[in-house]
PDB file of N, CA and C in Angstrom:
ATOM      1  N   UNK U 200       5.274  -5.281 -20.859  1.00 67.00           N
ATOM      2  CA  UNK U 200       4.335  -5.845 -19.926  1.00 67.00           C
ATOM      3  C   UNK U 200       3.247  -4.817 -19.629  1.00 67.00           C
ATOM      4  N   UNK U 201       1.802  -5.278 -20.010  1.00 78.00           N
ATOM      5  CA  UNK U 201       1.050  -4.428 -19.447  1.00 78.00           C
ATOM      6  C   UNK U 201       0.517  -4.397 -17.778  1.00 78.00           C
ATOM      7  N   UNK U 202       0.566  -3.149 -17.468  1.00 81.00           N
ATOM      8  CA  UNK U 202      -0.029  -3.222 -15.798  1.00 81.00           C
ATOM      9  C   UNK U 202      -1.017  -3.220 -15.660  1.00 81.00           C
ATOM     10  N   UNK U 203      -2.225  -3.726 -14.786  1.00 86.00           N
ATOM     11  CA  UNK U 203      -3.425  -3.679 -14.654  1.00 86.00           C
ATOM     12  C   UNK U 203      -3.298  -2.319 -13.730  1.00 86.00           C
ATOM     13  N   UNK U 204      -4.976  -1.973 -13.252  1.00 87.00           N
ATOM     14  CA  UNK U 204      -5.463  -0.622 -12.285  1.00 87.00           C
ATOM     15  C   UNK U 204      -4.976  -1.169 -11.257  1.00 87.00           C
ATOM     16  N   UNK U 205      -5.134  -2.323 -10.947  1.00 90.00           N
ATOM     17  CA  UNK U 205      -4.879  -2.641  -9.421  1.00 90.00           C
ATOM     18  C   UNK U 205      -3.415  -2.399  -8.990  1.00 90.00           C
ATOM     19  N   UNK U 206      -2.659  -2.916  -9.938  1.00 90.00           N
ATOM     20  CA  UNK U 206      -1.329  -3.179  -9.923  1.00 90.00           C
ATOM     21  C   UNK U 206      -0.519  -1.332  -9.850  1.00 90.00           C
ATOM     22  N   UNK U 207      -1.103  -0.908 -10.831  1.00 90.00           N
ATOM     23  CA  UNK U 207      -0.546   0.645 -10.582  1.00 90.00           C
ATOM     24  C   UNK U 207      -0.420   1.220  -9.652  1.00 90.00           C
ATOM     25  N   UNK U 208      -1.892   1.134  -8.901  1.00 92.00           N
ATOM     26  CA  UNK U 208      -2.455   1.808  -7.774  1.00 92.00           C
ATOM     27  C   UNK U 208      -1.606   0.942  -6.429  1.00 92.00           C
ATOM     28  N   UNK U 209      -1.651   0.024  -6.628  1.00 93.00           N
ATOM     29  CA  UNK U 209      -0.558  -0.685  -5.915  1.00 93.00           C
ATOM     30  C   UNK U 209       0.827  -0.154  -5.151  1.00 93.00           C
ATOM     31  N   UNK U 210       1.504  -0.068  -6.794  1.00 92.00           N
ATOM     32  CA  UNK U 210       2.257   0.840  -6.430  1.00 92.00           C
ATOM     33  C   UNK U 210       2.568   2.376  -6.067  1.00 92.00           C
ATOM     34  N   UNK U 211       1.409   2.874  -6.501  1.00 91.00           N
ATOM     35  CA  UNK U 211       1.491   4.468  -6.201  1.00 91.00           C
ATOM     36  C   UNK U 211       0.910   4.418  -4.349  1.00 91.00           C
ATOM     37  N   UNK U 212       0.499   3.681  -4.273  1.00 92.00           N
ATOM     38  CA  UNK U 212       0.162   3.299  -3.234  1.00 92.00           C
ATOM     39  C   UNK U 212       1.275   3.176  -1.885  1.00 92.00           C
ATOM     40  N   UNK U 213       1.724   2.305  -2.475  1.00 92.00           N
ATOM     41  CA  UNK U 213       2.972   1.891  -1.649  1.00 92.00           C
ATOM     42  C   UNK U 213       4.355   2.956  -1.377  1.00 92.00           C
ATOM     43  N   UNK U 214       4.501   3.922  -2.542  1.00 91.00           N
ATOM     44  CA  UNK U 214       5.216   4.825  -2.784  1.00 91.00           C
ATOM     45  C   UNK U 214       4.452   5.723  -1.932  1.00 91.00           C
ATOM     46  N   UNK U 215       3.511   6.070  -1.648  1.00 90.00           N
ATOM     47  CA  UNK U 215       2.907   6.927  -1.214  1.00 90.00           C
ATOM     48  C   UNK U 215       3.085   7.014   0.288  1.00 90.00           C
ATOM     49  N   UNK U 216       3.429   5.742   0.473  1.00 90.00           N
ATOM     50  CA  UNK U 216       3.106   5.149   2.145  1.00 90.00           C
ATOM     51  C   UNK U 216       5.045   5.054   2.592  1.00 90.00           C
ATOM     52  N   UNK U 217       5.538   4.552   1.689  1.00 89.00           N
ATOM     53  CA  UNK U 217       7.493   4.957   1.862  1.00 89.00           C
ATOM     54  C   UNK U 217       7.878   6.390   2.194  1.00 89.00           C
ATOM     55  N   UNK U 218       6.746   7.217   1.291  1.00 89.00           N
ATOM     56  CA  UNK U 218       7.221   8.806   1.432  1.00 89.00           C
ATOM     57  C   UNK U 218       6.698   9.128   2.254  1.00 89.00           C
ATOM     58  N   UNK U 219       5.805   9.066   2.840  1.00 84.00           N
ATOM     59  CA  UNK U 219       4.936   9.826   4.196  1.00 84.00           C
ATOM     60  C   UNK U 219       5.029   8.992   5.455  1.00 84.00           C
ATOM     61  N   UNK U 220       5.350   7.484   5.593  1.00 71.00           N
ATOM     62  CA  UNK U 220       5.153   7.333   6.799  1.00 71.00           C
ATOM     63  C   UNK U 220       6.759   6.696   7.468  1.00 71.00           C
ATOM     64  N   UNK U 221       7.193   7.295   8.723  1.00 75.00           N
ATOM     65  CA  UNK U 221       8.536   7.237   9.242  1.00 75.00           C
ATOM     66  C   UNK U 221       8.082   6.695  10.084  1.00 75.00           C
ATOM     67  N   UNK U 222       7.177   6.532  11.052  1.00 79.00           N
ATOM     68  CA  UNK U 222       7.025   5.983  12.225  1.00 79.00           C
ATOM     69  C   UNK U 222       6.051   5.456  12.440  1.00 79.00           C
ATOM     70  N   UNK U 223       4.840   6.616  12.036  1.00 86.00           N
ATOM     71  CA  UNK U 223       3.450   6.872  12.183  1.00 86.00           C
ATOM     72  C   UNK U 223       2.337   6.070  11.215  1.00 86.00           C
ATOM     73  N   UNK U 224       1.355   5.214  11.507  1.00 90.00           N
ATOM     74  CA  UNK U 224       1.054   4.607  10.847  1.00 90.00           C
ATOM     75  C   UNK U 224      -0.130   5.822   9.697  1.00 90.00           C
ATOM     76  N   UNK U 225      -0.329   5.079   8.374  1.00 90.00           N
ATOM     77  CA  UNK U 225      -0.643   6.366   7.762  1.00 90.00           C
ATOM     78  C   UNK U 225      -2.544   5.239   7.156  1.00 90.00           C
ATOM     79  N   UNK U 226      -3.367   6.163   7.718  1.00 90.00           N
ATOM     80  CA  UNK U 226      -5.047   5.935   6.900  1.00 90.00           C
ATOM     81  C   UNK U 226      -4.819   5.549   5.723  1.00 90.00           C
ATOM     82  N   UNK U 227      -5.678   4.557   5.700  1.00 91.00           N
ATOM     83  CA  UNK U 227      -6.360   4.670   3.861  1.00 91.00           C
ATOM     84  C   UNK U 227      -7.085   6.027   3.437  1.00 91.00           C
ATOM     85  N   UNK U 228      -7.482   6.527   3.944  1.00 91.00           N
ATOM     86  CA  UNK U 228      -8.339   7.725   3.948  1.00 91.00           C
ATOM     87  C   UNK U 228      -7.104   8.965   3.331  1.00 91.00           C
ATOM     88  N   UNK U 229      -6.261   9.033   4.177  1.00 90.00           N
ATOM     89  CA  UNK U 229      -5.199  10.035   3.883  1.00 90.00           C
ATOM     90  C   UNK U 229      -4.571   9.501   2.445  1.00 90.00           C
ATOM     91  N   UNK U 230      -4.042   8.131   2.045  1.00 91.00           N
ATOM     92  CA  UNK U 230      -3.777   7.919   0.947  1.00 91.00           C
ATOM     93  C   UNK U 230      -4.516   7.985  -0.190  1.00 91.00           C
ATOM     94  N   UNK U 231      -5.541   7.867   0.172  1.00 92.00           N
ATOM     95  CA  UNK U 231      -6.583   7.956  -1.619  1.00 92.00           C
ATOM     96  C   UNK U 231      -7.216   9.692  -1.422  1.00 92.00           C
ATOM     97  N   UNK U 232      -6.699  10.362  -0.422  1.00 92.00           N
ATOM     98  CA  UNK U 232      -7.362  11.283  -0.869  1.00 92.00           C
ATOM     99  C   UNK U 232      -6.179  12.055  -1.787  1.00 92.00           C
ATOM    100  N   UNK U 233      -4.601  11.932  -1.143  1.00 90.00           N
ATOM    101  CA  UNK U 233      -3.682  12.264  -2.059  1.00 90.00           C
ATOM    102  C   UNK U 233      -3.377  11.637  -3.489  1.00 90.00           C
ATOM    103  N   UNK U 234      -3.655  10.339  -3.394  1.00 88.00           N
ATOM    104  CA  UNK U 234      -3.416   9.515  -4.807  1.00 88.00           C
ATOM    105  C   UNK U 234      -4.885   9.503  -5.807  1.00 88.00           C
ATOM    106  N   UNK U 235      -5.942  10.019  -5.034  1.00 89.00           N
ATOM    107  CA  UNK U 235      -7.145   9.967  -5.651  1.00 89.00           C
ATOM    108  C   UNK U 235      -7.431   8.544  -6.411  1.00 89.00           C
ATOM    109  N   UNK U 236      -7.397   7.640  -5.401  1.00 89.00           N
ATOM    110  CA  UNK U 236      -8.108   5.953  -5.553  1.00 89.00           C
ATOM    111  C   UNK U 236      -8.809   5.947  -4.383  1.00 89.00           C
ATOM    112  N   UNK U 237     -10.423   5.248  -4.759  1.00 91.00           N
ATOM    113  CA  UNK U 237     -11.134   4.802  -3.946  1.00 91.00           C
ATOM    114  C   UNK U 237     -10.923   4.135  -2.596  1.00 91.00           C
ATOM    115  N   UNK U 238     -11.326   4.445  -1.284  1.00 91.00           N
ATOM    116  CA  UNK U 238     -11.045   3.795  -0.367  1.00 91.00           C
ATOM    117  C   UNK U 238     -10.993   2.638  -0.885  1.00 91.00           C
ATOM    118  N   UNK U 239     -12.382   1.885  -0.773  1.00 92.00           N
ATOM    119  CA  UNK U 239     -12.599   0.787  -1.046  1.00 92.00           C
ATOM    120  C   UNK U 239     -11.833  -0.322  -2.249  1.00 92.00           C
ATOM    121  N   UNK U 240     -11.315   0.563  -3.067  1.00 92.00           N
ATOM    122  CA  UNK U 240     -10.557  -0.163  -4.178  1.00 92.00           C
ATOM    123  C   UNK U 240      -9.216  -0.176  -2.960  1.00 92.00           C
ATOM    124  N   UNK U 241      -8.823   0.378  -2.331  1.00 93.00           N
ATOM    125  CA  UNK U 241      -7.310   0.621  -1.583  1.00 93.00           C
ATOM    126  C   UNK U 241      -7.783  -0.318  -0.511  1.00 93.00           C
ATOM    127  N   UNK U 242      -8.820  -0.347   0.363  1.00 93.00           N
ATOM    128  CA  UNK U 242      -9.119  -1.517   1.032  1.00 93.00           C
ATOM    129  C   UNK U 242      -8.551  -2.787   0.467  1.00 93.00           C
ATOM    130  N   UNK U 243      -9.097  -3.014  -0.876  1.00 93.00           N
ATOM    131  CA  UNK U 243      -8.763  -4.455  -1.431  1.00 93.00           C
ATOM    132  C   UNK U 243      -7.659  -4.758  -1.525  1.00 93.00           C
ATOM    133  N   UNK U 244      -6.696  -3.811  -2.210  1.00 94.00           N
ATOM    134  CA  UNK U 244      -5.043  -3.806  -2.309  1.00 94.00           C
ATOM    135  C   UNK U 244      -4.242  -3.769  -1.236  1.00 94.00           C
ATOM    136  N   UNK U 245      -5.034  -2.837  -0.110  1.00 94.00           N
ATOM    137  CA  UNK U 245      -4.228  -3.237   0.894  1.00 94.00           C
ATOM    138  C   UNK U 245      -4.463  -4.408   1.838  1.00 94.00           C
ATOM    139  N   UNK U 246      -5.317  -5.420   1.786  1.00 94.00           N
ATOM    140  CA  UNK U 246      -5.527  -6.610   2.037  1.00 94.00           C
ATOM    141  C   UNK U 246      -4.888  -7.549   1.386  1.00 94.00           C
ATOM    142  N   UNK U 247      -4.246  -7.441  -0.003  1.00 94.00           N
ATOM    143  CA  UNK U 247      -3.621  -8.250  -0.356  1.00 94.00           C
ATOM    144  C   UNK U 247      -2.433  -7.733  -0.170  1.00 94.00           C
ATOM    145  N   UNK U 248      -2.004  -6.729  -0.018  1.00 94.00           N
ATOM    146  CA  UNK U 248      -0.497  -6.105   0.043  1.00 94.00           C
ATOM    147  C   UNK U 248       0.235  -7.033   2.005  1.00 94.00           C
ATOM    148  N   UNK U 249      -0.999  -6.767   2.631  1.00 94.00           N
ATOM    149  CA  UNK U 249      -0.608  -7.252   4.302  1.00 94.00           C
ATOM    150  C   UNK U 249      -0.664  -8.865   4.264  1.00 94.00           C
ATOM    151  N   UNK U 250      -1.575  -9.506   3.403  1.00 94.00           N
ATOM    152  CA  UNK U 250      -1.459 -11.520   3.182  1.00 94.00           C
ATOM    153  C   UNK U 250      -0.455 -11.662   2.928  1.00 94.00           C
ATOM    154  N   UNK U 251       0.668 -10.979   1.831  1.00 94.00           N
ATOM    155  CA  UNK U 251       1.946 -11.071   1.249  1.00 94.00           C
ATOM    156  C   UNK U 251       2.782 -10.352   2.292  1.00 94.00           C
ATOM    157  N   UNK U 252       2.483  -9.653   3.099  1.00 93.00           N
ATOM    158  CA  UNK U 252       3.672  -9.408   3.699  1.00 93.00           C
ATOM    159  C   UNK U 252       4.620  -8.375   3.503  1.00 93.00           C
ATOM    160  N   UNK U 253       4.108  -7.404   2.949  1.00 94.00           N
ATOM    161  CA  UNK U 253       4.661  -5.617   2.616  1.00 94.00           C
ATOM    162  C   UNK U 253       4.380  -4.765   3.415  1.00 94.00           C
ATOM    163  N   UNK U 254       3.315  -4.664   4.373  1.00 93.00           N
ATOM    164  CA  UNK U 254       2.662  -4.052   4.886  1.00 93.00           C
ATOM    165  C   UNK U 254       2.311  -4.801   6.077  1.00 93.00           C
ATOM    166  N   UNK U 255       1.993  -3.939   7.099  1.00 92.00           N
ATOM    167  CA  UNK U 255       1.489  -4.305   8.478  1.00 92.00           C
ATOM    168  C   UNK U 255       0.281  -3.340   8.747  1.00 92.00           C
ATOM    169  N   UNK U 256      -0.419  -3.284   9.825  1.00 89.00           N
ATOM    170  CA  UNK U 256      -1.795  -2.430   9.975  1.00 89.00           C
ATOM    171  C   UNK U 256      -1.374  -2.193  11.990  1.00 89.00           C
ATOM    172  N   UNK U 257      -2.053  -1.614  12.196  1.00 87.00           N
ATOM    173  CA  UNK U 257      -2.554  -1.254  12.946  1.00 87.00           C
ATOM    174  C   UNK U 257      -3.883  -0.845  13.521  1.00 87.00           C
ATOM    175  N   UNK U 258      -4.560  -1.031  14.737  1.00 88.00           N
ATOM    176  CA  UNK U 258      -6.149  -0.385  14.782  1.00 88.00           C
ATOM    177  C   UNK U 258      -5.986   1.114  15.920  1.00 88.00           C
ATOM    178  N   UNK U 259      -7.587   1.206  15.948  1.00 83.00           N
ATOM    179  CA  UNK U 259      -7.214   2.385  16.088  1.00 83.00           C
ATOM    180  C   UNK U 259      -7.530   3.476  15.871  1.00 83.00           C
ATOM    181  N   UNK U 260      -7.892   4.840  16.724  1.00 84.00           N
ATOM    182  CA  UNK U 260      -7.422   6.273  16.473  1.00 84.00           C
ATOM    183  C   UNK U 260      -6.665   6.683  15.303  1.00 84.00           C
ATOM    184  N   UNK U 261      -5.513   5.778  15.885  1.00 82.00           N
ATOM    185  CA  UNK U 261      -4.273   6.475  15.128  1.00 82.00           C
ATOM    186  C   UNK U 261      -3.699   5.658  14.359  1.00 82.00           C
ATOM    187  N   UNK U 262      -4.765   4.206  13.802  1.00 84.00           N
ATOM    188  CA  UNK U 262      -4.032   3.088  13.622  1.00 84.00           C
ATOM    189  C   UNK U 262      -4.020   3.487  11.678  1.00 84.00           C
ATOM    190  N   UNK U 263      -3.908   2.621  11.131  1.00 89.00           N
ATOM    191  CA  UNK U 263      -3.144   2.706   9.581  1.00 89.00           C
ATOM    192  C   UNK U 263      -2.517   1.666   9.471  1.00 89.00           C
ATOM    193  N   UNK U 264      -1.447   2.246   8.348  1.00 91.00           N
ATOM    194  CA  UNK U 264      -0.987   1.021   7.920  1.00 91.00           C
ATOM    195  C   UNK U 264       0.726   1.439   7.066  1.00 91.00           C
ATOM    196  N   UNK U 265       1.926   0.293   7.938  1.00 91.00           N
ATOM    197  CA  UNK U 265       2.951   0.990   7.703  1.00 91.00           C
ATOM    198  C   UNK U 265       3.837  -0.254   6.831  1.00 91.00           C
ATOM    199  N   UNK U 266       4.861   0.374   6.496  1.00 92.00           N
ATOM    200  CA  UNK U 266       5.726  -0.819   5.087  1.00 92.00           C
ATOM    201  C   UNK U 266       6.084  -1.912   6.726  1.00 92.00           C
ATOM    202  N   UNK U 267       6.050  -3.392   5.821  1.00 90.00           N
ATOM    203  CA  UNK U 267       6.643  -4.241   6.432  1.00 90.00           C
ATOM    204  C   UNK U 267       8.340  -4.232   6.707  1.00 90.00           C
ATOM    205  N   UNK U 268       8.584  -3.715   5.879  1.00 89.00           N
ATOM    206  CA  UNK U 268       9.979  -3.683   5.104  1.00 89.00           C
ATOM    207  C   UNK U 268      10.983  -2.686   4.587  1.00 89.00           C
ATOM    208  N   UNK U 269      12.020  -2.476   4.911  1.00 89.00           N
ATOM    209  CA  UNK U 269      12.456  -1.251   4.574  1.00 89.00           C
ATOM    210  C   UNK U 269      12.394  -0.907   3.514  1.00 89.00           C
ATOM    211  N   UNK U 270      11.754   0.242   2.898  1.00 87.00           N
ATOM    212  CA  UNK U 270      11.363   0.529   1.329  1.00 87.00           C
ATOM    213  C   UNK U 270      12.674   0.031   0.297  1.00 87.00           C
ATOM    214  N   UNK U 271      14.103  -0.110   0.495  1.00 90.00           N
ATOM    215  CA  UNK U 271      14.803  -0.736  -0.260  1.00 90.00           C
ATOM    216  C   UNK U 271      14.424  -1.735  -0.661  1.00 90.00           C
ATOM    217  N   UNK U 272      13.879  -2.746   0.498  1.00 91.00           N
ATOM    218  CA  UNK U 272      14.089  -3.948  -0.003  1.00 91.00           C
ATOM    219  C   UNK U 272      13.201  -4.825  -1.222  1.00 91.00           C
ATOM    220  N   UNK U 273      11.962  -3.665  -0.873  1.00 90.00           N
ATOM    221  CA  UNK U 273      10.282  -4.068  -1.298  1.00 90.00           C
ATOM    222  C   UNK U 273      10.906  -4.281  -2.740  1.00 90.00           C
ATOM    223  N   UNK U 274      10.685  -4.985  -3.615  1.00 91.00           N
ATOM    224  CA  UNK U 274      10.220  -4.902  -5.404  1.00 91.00           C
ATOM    225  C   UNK U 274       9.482  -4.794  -6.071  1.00 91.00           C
ATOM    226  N   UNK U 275       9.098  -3.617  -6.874  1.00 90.00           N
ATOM    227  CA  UNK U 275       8.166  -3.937  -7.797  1.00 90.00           C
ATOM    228  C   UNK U 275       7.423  -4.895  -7.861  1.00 90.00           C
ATOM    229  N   UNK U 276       7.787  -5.918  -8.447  1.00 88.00           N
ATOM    230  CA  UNK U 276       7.595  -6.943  -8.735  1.00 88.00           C
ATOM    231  C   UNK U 276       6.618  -7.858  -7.708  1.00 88.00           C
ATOM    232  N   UNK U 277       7.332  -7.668  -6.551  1.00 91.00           N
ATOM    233  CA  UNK U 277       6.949  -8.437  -5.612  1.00 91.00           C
ATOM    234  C   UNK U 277       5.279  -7.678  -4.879  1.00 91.00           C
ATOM    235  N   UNK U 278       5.525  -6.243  -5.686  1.00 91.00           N
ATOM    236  CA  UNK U 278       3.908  -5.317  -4.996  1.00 91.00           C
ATOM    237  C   UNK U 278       3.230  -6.030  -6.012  1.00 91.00           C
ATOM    238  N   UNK U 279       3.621  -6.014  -7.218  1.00 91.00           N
ATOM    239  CA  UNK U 279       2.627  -6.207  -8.570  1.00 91.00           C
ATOM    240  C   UNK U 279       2.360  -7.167  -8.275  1.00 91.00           C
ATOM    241  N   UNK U 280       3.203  -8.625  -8.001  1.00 91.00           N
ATOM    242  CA  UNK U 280       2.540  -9.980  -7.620  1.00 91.00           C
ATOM    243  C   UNK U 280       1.528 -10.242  -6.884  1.00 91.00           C
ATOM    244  N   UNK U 281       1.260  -9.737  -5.535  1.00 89.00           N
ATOM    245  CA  UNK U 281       1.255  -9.550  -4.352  1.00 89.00           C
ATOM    246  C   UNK U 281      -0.690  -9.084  -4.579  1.00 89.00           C
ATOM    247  N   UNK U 282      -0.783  -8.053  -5.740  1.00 88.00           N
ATOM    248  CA  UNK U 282      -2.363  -8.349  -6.385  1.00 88.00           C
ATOM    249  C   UNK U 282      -2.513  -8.432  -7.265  1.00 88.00           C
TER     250      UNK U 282
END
C-alpha cells in the first residue's frame, strides 16, 4: 500500500503528540517545528484528524491540541482514513 504526504505526516504527527503530550495540550507550532511539516499543511490534518475524532483542541495561551483517545486504542488505519 502506498502512503500519501498527508497520510505520513499524519501519523508522525500523531506519534508526535502520544509522546509529548500527558496532560498539556501541545501547539501546532511546537509539532512542525520538531517533525519539520508546515504549519499550515498540519492545520489541514489536524482538522481532519478532530472531524474524525482522534484529537480534541483547545484555545488559548496554552491551548493546542491533545489525543482523543488513549494512544492504544488509536489505529493506523483509522489516522490514515481520517485524511
Amino acid at each position: 500500500m502506498k502512503l500519501t504526504s498527508k497520510g505520513r505526516y499524519a501519523v508522525m504527527a500523531m506519534a508526535d503528540l502520544a509522546r509529548t503530550s500527558k496532560s498539556q495540550p501541545v501547539s501546532i507550532t511546537e509539532i512542525s517545528l520538531r517533525q519539520g511539516i508546515s504549519i499550515s499543511f498540519l492545520e489541514q490534518i489536524f482538522l481532519k484528524l478532530k472531524r474524525n475524532n482522534l484529537v480534541k483542541s483547545s484555545r488559548g495561551p496554552s491551548g493546542g491540541y491533545l489525543l482523543a483517545l488513549p494512544p492504544k486504542e488509536i489505529r493506523l488505519s483509522s489516522i490514515i482514513y481520517a485524511v
